[in-house]
mmCIF file of C-alpha atoms in Angstrom:
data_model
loop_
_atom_site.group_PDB
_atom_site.id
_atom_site.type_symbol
_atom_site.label_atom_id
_atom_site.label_comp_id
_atom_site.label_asym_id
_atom_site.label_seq_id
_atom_site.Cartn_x
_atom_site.Cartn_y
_atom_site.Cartn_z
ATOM 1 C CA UNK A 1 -33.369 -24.263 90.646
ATOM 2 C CA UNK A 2 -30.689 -21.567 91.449
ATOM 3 C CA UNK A 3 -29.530 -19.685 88.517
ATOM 4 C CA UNK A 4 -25.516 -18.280 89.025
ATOM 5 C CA UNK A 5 -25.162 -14.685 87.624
ATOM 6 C CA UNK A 6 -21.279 -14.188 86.885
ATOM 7 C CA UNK A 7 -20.688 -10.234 86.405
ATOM 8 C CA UNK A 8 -17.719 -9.063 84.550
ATOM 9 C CA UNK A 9 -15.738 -6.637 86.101
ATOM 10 C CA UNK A 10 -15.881 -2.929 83.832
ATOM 11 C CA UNK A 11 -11.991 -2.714 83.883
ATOM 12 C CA UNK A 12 -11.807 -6.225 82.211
ATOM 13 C CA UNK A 13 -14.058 -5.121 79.462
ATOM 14 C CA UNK A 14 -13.029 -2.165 79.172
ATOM 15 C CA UNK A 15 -9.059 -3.952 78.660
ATOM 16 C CA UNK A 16 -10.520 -6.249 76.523
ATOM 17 C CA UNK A 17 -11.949 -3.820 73.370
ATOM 18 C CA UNK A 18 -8.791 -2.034 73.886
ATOM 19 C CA UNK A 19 -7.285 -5.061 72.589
ATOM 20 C CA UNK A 20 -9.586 -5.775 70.036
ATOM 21 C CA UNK A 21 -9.400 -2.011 68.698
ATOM 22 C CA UNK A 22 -5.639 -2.752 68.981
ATOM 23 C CA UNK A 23 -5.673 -5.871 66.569
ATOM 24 C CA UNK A 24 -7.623 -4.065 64.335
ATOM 25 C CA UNK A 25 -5.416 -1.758 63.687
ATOM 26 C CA UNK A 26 -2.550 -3.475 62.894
ATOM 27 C CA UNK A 27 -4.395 -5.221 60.336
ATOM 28 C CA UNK A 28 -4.548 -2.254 58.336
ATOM 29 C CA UNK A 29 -1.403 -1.291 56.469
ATOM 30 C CA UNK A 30 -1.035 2.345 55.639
ATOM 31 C CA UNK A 31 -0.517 2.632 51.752
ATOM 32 C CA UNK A 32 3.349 3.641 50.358
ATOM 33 C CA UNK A 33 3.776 6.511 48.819
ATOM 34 C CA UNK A 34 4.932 6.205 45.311
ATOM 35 C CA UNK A 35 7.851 8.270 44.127
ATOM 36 C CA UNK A 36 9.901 8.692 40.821
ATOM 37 C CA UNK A 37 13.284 9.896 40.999
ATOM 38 C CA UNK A 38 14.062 9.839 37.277
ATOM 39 C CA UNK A 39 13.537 8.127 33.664
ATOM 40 C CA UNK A 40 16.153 7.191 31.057
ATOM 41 C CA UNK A 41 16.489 8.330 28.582
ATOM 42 C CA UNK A 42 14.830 11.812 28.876
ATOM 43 C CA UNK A 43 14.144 12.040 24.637
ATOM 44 C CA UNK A 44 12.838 9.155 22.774
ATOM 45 C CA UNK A 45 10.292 8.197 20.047
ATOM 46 C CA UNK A 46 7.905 5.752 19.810
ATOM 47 C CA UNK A 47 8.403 2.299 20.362
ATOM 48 C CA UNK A 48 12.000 2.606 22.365
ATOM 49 C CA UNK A 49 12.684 1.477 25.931
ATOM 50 C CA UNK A 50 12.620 3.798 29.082
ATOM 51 C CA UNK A 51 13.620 3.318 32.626
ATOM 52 C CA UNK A 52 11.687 4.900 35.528
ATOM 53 C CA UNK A 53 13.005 4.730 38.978
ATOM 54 C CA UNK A 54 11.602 5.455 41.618
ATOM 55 C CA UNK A 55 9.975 3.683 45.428
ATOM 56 C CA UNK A 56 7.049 1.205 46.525
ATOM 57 C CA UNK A 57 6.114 0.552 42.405
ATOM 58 C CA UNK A 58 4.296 -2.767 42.312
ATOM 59 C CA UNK A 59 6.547 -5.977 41.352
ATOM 60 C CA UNK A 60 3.517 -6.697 38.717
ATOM 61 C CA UNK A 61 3.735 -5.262 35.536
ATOM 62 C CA UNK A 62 0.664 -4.721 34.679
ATOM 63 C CA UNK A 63 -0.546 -3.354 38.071
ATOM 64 C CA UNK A 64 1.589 -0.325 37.590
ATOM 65 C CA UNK A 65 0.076 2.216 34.734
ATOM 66 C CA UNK A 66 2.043 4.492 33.109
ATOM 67 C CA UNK A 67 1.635 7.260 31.445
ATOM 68 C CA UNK A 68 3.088 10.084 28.764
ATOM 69 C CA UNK A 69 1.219 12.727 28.612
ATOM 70 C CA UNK A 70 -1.687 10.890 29.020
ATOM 71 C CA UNK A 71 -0.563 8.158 26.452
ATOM 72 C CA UNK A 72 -0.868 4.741 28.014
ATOM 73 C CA UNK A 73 2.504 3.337 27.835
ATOM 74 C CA UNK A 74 3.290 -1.049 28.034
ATOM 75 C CA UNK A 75 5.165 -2.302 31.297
ATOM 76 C CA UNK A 76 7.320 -4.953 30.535
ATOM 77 C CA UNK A 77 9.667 -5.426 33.263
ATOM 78 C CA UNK A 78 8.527 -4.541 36.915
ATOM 79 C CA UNK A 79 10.611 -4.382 40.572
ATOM 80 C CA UNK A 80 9.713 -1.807 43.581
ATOM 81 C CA UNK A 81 12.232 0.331 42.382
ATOM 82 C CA UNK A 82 12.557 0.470 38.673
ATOM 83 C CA UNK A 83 9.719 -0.245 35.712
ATOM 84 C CA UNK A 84 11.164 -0.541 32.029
ATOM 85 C CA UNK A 85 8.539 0.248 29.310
ATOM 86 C CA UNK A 86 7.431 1.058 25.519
ATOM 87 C CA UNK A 87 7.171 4.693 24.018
ATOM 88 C CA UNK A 88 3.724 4.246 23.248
ATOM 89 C CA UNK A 89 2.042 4.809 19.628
ATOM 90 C CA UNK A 90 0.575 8.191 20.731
ATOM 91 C CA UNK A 91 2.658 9.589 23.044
ATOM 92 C CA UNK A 92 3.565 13.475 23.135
ATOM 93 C CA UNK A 93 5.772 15.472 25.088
ATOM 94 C CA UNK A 94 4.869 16.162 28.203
ATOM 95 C CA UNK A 95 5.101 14.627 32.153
ATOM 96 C CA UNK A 96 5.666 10.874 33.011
ATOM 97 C CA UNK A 97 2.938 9.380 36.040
ATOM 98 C CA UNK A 98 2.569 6.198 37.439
ATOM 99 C CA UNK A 99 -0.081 4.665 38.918
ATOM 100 C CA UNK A 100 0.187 2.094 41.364
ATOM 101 C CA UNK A 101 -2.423 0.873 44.095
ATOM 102 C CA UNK A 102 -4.620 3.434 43.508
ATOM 103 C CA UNK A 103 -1.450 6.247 44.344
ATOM 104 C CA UNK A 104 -0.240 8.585 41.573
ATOM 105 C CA UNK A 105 2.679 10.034 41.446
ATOM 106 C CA UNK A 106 4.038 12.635 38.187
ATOM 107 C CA UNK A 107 7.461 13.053 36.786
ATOM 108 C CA UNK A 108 8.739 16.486 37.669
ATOM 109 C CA UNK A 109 10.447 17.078 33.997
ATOM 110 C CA UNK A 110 8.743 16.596 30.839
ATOM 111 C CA UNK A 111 10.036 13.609 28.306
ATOM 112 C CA UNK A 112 10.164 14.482 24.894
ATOM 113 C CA UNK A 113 8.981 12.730 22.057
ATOM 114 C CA UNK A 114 10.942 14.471 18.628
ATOM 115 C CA UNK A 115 9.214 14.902 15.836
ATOM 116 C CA UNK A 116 10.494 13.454 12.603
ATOM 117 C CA UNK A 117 12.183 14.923 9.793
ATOM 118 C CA UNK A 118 12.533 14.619 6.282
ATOM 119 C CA UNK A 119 15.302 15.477 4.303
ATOM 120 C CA UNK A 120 15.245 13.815 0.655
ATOM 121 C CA UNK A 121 14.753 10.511 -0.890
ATOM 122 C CA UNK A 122 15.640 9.004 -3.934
ATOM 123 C CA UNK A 123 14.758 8.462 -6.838
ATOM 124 C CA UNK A 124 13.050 11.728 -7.619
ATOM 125 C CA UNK A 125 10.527 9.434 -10.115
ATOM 126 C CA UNK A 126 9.300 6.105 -9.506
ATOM 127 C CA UNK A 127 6.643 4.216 -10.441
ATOM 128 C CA UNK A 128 4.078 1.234 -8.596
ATOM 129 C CA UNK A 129 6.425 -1.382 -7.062
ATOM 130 C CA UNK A 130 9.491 0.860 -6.868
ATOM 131 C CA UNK A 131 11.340 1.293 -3.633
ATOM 132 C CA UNK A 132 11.858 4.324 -2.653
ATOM 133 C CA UNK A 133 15.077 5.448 0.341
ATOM 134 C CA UNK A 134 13.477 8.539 2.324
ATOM 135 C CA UNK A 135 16.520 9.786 5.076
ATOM 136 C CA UNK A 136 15.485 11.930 7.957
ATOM 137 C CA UNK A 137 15.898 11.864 11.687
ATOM 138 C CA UNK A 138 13.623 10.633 14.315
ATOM 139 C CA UNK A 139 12.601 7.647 12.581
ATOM 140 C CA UNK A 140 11.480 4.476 14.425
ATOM 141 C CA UNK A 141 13.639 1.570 14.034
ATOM 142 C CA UNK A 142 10.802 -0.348 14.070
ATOM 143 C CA UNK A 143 8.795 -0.647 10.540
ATOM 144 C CA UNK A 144 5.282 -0.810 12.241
ATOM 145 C CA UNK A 145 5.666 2.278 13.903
ATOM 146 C CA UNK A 146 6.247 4.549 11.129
ATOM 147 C CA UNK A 147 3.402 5.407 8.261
ATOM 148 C CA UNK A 148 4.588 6.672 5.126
ATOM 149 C CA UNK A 149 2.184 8.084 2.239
ATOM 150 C CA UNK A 150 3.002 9.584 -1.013
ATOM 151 C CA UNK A 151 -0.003 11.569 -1.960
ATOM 152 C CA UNK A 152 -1.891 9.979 1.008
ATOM 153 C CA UNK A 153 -1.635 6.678 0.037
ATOM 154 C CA UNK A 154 0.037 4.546 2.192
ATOM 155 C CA UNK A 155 3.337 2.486 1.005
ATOM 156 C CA UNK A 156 4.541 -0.511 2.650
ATOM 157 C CA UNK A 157 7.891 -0.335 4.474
ATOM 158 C CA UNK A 158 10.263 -2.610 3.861
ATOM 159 C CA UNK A 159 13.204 -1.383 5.652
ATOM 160 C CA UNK A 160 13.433 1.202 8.982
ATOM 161 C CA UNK A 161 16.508 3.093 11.246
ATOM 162 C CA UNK A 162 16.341 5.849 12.629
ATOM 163 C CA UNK A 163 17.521 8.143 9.976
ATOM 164 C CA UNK A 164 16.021 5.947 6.898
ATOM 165 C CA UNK A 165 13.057 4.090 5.431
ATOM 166 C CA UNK A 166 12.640 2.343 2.182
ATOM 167 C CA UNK A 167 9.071 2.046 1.413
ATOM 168 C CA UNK A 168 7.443 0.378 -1.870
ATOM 169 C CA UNK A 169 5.533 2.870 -4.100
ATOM 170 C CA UNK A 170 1.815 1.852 -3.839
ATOM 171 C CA UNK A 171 -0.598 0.758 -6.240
ATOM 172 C CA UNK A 172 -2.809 4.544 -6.697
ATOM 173 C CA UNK A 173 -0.081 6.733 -5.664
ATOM 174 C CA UNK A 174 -0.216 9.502 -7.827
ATOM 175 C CA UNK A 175 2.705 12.396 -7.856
ATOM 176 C CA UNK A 176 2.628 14.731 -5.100
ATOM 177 C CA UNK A 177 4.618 15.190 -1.330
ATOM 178 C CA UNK A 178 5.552 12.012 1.157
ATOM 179 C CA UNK A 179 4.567 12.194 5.101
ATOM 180 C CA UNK A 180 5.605 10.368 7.193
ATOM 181 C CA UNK A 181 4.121 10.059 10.801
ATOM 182 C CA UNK A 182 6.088 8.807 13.448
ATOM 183 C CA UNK A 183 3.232 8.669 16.353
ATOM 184 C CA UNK A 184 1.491 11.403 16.755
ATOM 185 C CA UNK A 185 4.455 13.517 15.027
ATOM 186 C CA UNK A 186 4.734 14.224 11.003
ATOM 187 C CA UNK A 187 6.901 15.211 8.615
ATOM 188 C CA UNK A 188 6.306 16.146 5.036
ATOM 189 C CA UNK A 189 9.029 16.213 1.987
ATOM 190 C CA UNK A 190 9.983 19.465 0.873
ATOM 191 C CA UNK A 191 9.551 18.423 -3.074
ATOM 192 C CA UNK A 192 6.852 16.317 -4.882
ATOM 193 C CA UNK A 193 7.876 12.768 -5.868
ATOM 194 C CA UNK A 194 6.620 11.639 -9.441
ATOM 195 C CA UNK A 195 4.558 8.563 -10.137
ATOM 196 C CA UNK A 196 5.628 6.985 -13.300
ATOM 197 C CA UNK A 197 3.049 5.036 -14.730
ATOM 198 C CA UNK A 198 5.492 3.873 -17.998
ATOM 199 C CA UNK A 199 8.830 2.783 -18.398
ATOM 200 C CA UNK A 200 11.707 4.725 -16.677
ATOM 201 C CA UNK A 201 15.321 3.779 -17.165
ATOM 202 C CA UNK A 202 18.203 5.331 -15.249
ATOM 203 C CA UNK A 203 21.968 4.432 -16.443
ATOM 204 C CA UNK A 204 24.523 4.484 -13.739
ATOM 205 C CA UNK A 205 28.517 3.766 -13.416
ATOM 206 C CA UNK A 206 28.908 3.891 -16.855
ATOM 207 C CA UNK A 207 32.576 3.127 -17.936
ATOM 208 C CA UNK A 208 34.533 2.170 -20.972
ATOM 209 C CA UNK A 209 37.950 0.641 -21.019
ATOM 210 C CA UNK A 210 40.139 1.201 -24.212
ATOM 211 C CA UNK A 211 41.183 -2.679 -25.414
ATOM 212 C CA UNK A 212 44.818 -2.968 -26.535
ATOM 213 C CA UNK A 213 43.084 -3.948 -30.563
ATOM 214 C CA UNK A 214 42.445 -0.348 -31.506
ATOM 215 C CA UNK A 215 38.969 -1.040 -32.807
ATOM 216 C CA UNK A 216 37.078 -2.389 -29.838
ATOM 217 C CA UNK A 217 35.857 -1.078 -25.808
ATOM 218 C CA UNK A 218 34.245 -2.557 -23.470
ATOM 219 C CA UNK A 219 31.820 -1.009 -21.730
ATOM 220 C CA UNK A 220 30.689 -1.752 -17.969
ATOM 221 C CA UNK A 221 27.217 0.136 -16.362
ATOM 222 C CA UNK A 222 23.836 -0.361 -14.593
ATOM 223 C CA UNK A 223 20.142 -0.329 -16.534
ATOM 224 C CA UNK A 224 17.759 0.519 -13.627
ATOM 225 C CA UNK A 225 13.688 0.533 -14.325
ATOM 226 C CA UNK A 226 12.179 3.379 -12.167
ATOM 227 C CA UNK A 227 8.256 3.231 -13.952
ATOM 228 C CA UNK A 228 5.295 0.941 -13.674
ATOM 229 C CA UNK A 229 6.470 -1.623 -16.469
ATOM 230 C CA UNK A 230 8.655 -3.870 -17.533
ATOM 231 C CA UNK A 231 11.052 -3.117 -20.124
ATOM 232 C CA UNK A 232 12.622 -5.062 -22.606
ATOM 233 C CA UNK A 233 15.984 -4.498 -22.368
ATOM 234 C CA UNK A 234 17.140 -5.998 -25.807
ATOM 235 C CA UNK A 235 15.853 -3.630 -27.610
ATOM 236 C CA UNK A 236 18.238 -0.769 -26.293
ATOM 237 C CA UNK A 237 20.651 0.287 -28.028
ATOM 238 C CA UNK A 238 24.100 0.647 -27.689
ATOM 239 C CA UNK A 239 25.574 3.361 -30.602
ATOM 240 C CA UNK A 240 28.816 2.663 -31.556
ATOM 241 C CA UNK A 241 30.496 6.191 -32.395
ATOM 242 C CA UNK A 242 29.518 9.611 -32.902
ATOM 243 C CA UNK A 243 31.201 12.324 -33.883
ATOM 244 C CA UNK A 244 32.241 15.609 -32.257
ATOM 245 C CA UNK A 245 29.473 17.857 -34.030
ATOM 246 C CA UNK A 246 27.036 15.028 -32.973
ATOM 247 C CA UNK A 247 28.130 15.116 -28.815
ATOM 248 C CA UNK A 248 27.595 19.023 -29.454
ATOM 249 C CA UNK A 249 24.040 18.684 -30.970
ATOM 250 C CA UNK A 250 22.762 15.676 -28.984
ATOM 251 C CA UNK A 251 21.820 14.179 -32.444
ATOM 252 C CA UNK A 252 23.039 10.450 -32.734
ATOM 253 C CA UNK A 253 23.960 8.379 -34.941
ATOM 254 C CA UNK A 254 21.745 5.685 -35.834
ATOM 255 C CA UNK A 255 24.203 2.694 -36.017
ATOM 256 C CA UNK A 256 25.042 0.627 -33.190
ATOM 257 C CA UNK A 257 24.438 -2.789 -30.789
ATOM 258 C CA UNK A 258 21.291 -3.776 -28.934
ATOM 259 C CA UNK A 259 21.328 -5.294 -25.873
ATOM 260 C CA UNK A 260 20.936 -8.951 -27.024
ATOM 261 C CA UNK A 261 22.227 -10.497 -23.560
ATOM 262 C CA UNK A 262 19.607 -8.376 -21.071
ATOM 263 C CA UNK A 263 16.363 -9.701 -19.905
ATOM 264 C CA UNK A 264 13.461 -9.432 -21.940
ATOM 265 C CA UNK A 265 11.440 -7.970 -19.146
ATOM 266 C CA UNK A 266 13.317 -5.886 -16.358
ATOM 267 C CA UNK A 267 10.631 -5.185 -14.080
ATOM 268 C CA UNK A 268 9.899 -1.858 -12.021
ATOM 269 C CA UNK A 269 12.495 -1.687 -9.296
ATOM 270 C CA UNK A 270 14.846 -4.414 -10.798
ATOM 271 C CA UNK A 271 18.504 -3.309 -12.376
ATOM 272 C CA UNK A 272 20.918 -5.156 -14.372
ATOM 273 C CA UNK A 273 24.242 -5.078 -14.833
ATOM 274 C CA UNK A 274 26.909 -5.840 -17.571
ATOM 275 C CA UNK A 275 31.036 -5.743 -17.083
ATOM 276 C CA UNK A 276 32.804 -5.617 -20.138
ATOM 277 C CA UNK A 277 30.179 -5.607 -22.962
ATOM 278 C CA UNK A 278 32.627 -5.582 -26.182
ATOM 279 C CA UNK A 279 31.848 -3.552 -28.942
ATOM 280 C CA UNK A 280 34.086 -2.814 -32.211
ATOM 281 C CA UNK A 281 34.161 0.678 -33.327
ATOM 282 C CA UNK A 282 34.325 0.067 -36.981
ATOM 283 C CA UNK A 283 36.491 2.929 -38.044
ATOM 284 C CA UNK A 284 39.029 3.101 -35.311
ATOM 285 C CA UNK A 285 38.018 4.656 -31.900
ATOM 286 C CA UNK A 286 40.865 7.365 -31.968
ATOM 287 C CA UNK A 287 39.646 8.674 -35.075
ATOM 288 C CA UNK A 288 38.606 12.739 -35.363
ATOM 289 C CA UNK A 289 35.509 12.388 -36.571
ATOM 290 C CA UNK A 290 34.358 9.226 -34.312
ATOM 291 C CA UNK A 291 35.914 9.872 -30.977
ATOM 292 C CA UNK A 292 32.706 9.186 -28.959
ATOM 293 C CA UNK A 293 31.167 6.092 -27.969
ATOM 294 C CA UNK A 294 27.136 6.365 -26.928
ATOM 295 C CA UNK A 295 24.579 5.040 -25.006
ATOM 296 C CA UNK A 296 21.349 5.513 -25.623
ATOM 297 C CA UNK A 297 18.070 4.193 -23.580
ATOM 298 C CA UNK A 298 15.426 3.483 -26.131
ATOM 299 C CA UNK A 299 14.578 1.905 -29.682
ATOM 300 C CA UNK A 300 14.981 3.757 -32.252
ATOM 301 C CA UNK A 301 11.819 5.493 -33.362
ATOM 302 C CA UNK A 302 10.982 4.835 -29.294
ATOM 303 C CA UNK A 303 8.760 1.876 -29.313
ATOM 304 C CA UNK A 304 9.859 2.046 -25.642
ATOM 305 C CA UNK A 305 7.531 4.632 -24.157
ATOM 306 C CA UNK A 306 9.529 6.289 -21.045
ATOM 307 C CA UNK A 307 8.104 9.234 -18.908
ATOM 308 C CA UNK A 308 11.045 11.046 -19.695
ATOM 309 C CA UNK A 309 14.067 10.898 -21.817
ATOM 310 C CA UNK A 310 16.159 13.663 -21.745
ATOM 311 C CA UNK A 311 18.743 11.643 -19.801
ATOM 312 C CA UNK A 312 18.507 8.405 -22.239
ATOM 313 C CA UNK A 313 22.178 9.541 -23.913
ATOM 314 C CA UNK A 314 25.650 8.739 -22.074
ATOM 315 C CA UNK A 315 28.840 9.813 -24.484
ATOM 316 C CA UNK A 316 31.894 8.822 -23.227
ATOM 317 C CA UNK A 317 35.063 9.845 -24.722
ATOM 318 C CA UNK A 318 37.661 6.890 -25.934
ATOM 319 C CA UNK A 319 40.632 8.655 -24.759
#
């Protein structure tokens, strides 16, 4: 048998890996470069929204990472040119990068996160189960990322803005400063809040109209419990006169109305109101020596055990 050798000509070959090489190349795409031209806004706190443009970002969220300062931030909305995101919990000031295909790329300018501030709250005493209004700036709107503490126990919050929180005191809070951390930011009060483990009663809008009989008022105003237990609000009592010398030495007189139409157990944190109580003066409310009606906070020979009650005496004047 005669075995036919065919022989490829050099050039051919030679033509042919050219072409292969070719192919092969083209296969390969050359990564983009990923660019950031700005975020917006340039200041925010945790848990708001910022935009990053930019070029070649991937159109999958989550296989674009982002950073502040180092902080791993959530990607919730993705295109090649623009990725909108959360503040994260523990992000500081400092530059923006993003991450995507394995290219990074860093913000030129820094974004700052502000730190909080604290500038009061109210009230000034309070006991377990009280809320408590603390006003600042630089709050989170959003509860869960805010942590207040009065004495380093945390409270829960029940309301959040940016310039206020109402938190609950907590059961083992003790008197001492509130913080509250916003991140990895803190703030601390300037004065001590104090933990009232009795009764506390605060009187507010106190008023008393003059009725056209010339023995009788009527008195409007708000009973608020600030302490750790309820109170018994029929037993206060409401004095009926006092007299000039009497307004001078804070000494009262002992005769008056209790409170038979409150609740017989305002609890810490609630308030009642009354509109137009009516009382008679006895002698004549535009008497000399009886020209004061008052309002006291507490039982005589004060069965009601308060943590303070220097401000348990209202006088208001009938004219």
């Amino acid at each position: 048998m005669i075995k036919k050798v065919l022989h490829t000509h050099p050039k051919a070959f030679i033509v042919c890996f050219a072409l292969i090489l070719s192919s092969c190349s083209d296969d390969v795409e050359t990564p983009k470069v990923v660019t950031i031209t700005e975020f917006s806004p340039s200041i925010g706190i945790v848990g708001e929204t910022v935009i990053v443009t930019g070029t070649n970002f991937s159109t999958t969220a989550s296989d674009n990472v982002v950073k502040f300062n180092g902080a791993t931030a959530t990607v919730t909305e993705a295109t090649a040119t623009q990725l909108t995101l959360t503040v994260p919990a523990d992000a500081t000031s400092g530059k923006i990068t993003v991450t995507t295909n394995g290219n990074t790329i860093e913000s030129t300018s820094d974004f700052t996160v502000p730190a909080p501030t604290l500038a009061g709250f109210n009230p000034a005493i309070a006991g377990t189960g009280v809320p408590v209004t603390i006003t600042g700036t630089n709050f989170s709107s959003s509860a869960e990322n805010n942590i207040i503490k009065i004495n380093g126990v945390a409270a829960s919050i029940t309301s959040a803005s940016p310039t206020q929180l109402i938190a609950t005191v907590p059961a083992g809070a003790s008197t001492g400063s509130i913080t509250v951390d916003v991140g990895a930011n803190k703030a601390t009060s300037a004065n001590t809040i104090e933990i009232c483990n009795n009764a506390e009663l605060m009187m507010g809008g106190v008023s008393i109209l003059n009725q056209p009989n010339a023995t009788s008022y009527a008195l409007s105003m708000k009973i608020i419990n600030l302490g750790s237990v309820p109170v018994d609000v029929t037993k206060i009592l409401i004095q009926n006169y006092a007299s000039t010398d009497e307004v001078l030495g804070n000494d009262v007189a002992s005769g008056g109305y209790f409170l038979t139409q409150g609740p017989t157990a305002l609890l810490p944190g609630q308030s009642y109101s009354m509109v137009n109580y009516m009382f008679n003066v006895g002698s004549g409310k535009n008497t000399t020596t009886h020209p004061y009606a008052v309002i006291t906070m507490s039982v005589p020979g004060g069965s009601i055990t308060e943590c303070h009650t220097e401000d348990n005496i209202v006088f208001k004047h009938f004219n």
